[in-house]
Coordinates of C-alpha atoms in Angstrom, one line a residue:
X1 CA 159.7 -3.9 35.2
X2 CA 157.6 -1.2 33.8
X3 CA 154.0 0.0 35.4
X4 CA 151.8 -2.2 32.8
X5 CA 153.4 -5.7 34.2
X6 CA 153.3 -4.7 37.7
X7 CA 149.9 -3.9 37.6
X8 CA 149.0 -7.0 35.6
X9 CA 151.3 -8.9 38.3
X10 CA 149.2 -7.8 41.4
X11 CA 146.2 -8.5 39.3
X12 CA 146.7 -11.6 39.0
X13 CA 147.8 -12.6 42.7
X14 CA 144.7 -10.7 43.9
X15 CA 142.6 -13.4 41.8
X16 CA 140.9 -16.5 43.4
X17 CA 142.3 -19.5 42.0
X18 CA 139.8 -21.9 39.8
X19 CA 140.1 -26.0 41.0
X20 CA 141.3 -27.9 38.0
X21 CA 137.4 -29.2 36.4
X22 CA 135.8 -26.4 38.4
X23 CA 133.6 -23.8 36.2
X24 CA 134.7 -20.1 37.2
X25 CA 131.1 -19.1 37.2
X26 CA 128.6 -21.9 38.6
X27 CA 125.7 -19.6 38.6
X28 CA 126.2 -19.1 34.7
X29 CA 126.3 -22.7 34.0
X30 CA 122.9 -23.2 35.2
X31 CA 121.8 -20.5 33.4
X32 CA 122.9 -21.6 30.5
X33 CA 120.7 -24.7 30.0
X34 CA 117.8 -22.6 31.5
X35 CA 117.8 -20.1 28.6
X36 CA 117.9 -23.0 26.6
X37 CA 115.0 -24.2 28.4
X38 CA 113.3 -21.2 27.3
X39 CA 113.7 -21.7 23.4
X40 CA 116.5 -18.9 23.3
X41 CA 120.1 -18.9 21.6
X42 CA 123.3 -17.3 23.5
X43 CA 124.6 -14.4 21.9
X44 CA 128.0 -14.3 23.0
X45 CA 130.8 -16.9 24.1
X46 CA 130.3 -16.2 28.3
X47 CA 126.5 -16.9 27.4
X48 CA 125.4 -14.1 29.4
X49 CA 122.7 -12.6 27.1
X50 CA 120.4 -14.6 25.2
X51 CA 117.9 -13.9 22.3
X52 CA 114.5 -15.5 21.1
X53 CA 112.9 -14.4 18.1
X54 CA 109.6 -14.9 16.7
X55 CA 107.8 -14.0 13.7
X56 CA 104.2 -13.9 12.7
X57 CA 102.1 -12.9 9.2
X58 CA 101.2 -9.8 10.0
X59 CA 100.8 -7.4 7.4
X60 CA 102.0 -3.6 8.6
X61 CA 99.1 -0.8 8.5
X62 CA 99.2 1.5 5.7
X63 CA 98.9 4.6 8.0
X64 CA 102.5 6.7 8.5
X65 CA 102.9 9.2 11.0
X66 CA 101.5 11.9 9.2
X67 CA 98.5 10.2 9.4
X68 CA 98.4 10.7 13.4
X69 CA 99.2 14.7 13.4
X70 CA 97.2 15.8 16.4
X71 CA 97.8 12.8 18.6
X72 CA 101.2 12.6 20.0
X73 CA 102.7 16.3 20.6
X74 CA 105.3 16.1 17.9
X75 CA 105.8 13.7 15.2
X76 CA 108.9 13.4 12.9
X77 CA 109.0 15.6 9.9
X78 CA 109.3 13.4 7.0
X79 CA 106.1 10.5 7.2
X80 CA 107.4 7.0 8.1
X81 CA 105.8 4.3 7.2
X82 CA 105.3 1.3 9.9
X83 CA 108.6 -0.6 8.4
X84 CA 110.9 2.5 9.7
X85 CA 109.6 2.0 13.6
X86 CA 110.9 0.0 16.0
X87 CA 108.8 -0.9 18.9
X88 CA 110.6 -1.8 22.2
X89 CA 110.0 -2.9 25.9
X90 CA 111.8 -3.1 28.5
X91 CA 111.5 -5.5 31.9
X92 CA 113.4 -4.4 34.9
X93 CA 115.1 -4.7 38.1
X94 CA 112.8 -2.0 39.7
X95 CA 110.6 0.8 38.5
X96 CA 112.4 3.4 40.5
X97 CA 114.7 4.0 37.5
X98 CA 118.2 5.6 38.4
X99 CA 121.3 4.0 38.3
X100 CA 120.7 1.3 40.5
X101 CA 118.3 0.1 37.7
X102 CA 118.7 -3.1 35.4
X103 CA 117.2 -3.8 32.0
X104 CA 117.1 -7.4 32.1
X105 CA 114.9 -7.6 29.3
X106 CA 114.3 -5.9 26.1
X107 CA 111.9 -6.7 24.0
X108 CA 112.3 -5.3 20.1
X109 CA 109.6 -5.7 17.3
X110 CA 109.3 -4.2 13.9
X111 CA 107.6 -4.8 10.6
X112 CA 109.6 -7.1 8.1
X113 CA 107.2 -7.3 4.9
X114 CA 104.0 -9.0 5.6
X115 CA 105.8 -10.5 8.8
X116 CA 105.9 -8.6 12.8
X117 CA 109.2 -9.7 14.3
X118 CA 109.3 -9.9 17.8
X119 CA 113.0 -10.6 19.4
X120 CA 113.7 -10.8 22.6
X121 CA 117.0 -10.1 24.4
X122 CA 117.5 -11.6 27.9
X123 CA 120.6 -11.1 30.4
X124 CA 121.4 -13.9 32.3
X125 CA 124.4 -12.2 34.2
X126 CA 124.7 -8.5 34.6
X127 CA 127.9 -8.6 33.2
X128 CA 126.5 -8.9 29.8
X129 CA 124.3 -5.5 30.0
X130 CA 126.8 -3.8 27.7
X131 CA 126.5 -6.8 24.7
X132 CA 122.9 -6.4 25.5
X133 CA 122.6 -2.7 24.9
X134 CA 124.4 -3.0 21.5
X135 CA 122.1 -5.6 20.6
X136 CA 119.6 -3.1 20.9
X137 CA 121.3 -0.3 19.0
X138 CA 122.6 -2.9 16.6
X139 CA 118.3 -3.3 16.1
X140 CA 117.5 -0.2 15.7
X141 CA 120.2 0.4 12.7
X142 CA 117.6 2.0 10.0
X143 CA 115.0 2.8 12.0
X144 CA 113.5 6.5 12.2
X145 CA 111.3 6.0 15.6
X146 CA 111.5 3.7 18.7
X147 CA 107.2 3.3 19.6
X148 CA 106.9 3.0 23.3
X149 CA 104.3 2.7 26.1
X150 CA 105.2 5.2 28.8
X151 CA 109.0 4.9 27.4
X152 CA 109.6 8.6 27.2
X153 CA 109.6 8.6 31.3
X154 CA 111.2 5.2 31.6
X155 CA 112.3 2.7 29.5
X156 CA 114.2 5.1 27.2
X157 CA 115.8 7.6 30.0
X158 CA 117.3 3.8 31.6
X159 CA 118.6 2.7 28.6
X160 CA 119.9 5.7 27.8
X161 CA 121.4 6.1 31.2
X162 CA 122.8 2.6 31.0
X163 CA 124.5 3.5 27.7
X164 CA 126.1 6.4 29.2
X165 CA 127.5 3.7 32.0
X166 CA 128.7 1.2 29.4
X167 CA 130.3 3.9 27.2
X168 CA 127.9 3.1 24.6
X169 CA 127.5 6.9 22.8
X170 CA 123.9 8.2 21.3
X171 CA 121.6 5.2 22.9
X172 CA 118.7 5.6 20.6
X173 CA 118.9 8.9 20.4
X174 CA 119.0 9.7 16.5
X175 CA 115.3 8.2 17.0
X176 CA 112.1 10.0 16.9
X177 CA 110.3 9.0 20.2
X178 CA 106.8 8.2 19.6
X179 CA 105.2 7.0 23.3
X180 CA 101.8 5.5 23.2
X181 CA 100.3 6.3 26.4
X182 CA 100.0 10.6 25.1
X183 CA 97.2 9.8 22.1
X184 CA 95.8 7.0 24.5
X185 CA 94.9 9.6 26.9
X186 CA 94.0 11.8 24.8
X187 CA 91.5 9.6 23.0
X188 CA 90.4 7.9 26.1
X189 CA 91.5 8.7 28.8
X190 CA 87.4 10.8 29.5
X191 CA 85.7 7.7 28.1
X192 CA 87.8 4.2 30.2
X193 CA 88.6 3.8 33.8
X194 CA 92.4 4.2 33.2
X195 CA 94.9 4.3 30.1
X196 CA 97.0 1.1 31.3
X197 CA 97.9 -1.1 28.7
X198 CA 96.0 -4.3 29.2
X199 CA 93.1 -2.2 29.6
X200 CA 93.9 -0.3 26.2
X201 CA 94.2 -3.8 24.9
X202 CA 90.9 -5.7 26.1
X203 CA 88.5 -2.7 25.6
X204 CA 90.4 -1.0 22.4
X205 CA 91.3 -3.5 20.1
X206 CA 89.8 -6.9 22.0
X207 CA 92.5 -8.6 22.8
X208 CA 92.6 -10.8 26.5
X209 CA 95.8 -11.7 27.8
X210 CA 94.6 -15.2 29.3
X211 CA 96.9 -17.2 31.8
X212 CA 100.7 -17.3 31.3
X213 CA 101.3 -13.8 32.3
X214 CA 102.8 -12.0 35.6
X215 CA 102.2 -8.8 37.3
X216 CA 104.7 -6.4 37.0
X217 CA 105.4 -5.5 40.4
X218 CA 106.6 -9.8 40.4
X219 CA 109.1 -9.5 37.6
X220 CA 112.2 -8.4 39.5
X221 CA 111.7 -11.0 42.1
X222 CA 111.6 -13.6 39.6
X223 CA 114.5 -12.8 37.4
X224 CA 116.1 -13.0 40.8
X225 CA 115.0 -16.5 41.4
X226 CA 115.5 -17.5 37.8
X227 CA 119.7 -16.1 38.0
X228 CA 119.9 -18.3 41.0
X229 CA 118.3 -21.7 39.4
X230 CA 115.3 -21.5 41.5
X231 CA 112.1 -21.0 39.1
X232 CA 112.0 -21.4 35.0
X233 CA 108.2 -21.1 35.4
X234 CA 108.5 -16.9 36.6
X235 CA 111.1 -16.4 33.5
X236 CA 109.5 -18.3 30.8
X237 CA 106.0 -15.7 32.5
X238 CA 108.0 -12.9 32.1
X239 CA 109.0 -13.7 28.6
X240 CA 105.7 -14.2 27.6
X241 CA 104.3 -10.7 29.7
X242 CA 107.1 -8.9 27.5
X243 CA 106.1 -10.4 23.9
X244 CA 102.6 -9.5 25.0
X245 CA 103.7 -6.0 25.3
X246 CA 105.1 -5.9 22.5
X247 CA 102.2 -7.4 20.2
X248 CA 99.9 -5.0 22.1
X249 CA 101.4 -2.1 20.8
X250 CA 101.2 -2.6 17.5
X251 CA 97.5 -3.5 17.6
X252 CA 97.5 0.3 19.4
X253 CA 99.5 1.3 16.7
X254 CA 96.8 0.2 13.7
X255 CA 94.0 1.5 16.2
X256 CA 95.6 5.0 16.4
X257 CA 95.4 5.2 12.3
X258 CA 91.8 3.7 12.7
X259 CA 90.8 6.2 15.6
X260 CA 92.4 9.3 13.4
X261 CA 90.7 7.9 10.7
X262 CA 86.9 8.3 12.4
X263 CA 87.8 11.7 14.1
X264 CA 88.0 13.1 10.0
X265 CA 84.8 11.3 9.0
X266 CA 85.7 8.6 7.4
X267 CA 83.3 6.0 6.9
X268 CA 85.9 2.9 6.1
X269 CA 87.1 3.4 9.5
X270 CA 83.7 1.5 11.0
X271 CA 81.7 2.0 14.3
X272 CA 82.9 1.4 18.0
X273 CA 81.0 1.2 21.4
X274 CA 82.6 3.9 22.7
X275 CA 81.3 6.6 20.4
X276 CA 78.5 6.4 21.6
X277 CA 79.5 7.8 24.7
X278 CA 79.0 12.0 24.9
X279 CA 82.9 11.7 26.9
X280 CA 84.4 9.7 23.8
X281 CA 83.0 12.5 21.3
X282 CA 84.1 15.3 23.6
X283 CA 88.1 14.0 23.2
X284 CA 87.7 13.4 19.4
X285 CA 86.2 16.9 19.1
X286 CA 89.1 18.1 21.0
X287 CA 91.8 15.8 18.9
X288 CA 89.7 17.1 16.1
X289 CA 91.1 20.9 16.9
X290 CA 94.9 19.9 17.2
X291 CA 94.7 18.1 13.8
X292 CA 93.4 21.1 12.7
X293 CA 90.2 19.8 11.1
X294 CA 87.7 22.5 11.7
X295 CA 84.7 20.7 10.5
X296 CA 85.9 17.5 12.7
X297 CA 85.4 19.9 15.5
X298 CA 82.1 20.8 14.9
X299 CA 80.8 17.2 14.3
X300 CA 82.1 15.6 16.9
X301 CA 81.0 18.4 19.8
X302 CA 77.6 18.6 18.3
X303 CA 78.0 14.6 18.8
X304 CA 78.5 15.2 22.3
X305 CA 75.9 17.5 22.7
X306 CA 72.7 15.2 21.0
X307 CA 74.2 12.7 23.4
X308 CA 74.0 14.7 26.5
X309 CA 70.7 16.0 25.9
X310 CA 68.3 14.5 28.2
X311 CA 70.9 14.0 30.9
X312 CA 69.4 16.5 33.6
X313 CA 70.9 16.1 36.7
X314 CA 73.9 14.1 35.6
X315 CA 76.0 14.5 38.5
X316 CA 79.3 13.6 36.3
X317 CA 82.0 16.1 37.4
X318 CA 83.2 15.7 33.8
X319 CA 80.3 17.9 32.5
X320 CA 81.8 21.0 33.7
X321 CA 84.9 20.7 32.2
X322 CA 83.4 19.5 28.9
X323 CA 81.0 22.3 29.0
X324 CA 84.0 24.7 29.3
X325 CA 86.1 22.7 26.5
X326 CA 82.8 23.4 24.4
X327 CA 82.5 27.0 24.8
X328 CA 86.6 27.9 24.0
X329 CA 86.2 25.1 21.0
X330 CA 83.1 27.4 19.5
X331 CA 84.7 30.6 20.6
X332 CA 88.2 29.2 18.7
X333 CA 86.2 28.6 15.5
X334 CA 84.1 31.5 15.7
X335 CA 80.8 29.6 15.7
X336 CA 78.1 31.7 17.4
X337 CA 75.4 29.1 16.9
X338 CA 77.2 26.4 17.9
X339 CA 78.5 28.2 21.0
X340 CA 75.0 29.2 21.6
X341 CA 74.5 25.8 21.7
X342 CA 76.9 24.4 23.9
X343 CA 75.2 26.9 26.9
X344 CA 71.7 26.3 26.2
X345 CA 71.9 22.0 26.7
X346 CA 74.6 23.3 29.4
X347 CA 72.0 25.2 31.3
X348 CA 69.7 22.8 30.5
X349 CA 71.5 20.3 32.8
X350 CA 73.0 22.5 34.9
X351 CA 70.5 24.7 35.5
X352 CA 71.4 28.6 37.4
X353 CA 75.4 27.6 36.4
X354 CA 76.6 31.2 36.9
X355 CA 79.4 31.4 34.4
X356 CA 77.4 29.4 31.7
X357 CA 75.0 32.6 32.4
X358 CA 77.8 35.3 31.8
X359 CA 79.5 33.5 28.5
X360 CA 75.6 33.4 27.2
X361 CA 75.1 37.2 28.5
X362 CA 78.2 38.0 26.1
X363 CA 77.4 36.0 23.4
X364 CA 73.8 37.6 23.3
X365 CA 75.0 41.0 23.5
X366 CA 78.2 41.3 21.5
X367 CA 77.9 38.8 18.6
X368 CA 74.2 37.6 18.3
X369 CA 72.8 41.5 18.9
X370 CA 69.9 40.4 21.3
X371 CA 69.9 43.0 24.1
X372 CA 66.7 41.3 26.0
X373 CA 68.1 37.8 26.2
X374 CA 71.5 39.4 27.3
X375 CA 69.8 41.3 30.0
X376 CA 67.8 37.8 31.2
X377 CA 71.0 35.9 31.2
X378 CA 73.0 39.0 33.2
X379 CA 70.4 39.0 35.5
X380 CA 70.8 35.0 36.7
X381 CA 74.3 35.4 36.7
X382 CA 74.1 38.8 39.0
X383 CA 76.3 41.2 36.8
X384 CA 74.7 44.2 38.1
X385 CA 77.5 46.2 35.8
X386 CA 76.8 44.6 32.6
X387 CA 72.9 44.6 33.8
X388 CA 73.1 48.4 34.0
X389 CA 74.5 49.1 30.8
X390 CA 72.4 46.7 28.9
X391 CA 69.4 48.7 30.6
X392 CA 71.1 51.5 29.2
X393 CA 71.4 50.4 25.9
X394 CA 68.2 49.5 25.8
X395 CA 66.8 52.5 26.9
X396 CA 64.3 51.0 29.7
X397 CA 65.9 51.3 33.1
X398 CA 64.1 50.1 35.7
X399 CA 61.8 47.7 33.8
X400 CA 63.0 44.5 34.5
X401 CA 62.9 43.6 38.0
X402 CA 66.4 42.7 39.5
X403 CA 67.3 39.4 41.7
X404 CA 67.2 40.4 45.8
X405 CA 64.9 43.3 44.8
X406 CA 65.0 46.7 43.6
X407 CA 64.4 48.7 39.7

């Protein structure tokens, strides 16, 4: 008897005989009917994954990723248009990540004409994760990108990981990564209380979840209860949660091309309530500057600046900062009025700032050649150094009166 039918002959005495009529797997009976329930089709014989898809008119936005240079940190090198990305989502058995960690749940969606197709692969029994992970590299087949929110810190590194567990080589990896969350905080992030999703969604393109959903931090618990019969109700909320996802980053998606679209001046792009916030124009001037459009720069800071004026005695700890974004943005484009600028409203509303005092001290001295204002602004700032050699300079020691006393 060779090695291969021993093995398979202690295999099989170790296994737990079936009753004759008895299903080998009760729990996956029950889930069977459930996913049913749910308006989803098995995917394989042992009906442990199941898929819903879903399709709506949806026209794809013209932009391509060329389109968004400046907002994510690196974009593929040829453009893509929208029908070349696949957008994806996952839900989870825990947000610690790590082996221990399940995607249950992975929701796809990708632009198919004039239609948004939104599928939706669910494991009923965690036996099925490795069909359910080539589902998801059979989907993204002839795709370029995989669009994400906060995927490049989660949901790709666990499917990824999971791949590596299941033998399943390259999981996702000949695709571009394109995560949502670096552009929303860079457009945003000054302007709205946080960058989460649902908040990018009701205040950036008006959208309001409405009943039917689930907080996150209840989605493990109640895939839990669904595996074990207990409650269709948290599933068929977690399903809905996920397709929400997935809808809301596309509408983040067009609003990216709109958003790139103001920040060069266009007029088709149309007005928003936020611009009209000095913190809104202070990110697009900065966006403006990695996208390399000089004249962007310049619009939007002296936006920010005709908004701030009046604001004496603004307490916003965000001034500071914006103030100092505004003085190395002039300085990089080599703007001396509009750096002048920038530290005459900043003094205006923070009056006696002592480094808004030196930067104007060197701008008056070296670039704009006025000793006398230099020697004022040296003077609040108490450079006695620079002080003494612009009295030099100008030939009148001892005539202007210093702070504390003496000539």
């Amino acid at each position: 008897m060779d090695l291969r039918t021993r093995l398979a002959r202690l295999d099989g005495l170790n296994r737990r005989p079936v009753a004759p009529g008895k299903p080998e797997d009760p729990v996956r009976t029950r889930i069977m009917p459930s996913a049913a329930e749910l308006g989803m089709e098995s995917l394989d014989p042992g009906a442990r994954i199941h898929r819903r898809q879903t399709a709506y008119p949806w026209p794809p936005p013209t932009l391509v990723t060329a389109d968004l240079v400046g907002l994510f940190p690196a974009l593929p090198a040829e453009p893509l248009p929208a029908s070349a990305l696949l957008f994806l989502d996952t839900e989870t058995t825990g947000l610690a990540g790590g082996p221990g960690t399940l995607a249950f749940l992975v929701g796809l969606a990708w632009w198919d004409g004039d239609r948004f197709v939104v599928e939706q692969i669910l494991m009923s029994d965690p036996d099925g994760e490795r069909s359910l992970l080539e589902r998801v590299a059979s989907a993204a087949d002839g795709k370029e990108a995989v669009v994400t929110f906060n995927g490049a810190s989660f949901d790709l590194p666990l499917l990824r990981t999971r791949g590596v567990m299941n033998r399943i080589r390259g999981m996702l990896t000949p695709l571009a990564g394109l995560d949502l969350v670096v552009p929303s905080r860079r457009l945003w992030s000054r302007t709205l209380p946080d960058c989460r999703q649902q908040t990018l969604e009701t205040r950036i393109c008006g959208l309001e979840r409405g009943p039917g959903d689930i907080d996150g931090r209840d989605i493990p618990a109640a895939w839990f209860a669904f595996l074990h019969g207990e409650d269709l109700r948290g599933m068929a909320a977690i399903l809905e949660h996920n397709r929400r996802d997935m809808c809301g980053m596309a509408r983040l998606w067009e609003q990216l091309g709109l958003w790139a679209a103001r920040i060069d001046g266009r007029k088709d792009a149309g007005p928003d309530a936020l611009l009209e916030q000095w913190s809104c124009s202070w990110s697009l001037a900065r966006v403006a500057w990695l996208r390399g459009r000089r004249d962007g720069v310049r619009s939007w800071l002296n936006v920010a600046l005709d908004q701030l004026t009046g604001s004496a005695g603004d307490p916003d700890a965000d001034l500071g900062r914006f103030l100092r974004d505004g003085v190395r943005l002039a300085k990089g484009l080599r703007d001396w009025p509009l750096l002048s600028r920038v530290l005459t409203v900043g003094l205006e509303i923070l009056p006696g700032t002592p480094w808004l005092h030196r930067e104007a001290a060197i701008l008056h001295e070296h670039r704009l050649r006025d000793l006398d204002t230099a020697l004022q602004h040296a003077l609040q700032c108490g450079e006695q150094g620079r002080v003494g050699r612009l009295e030099r300079r100008m030939g009148r020691r001892g005539q202007e009166p210093r702070p504390g006393g003496g000539s």
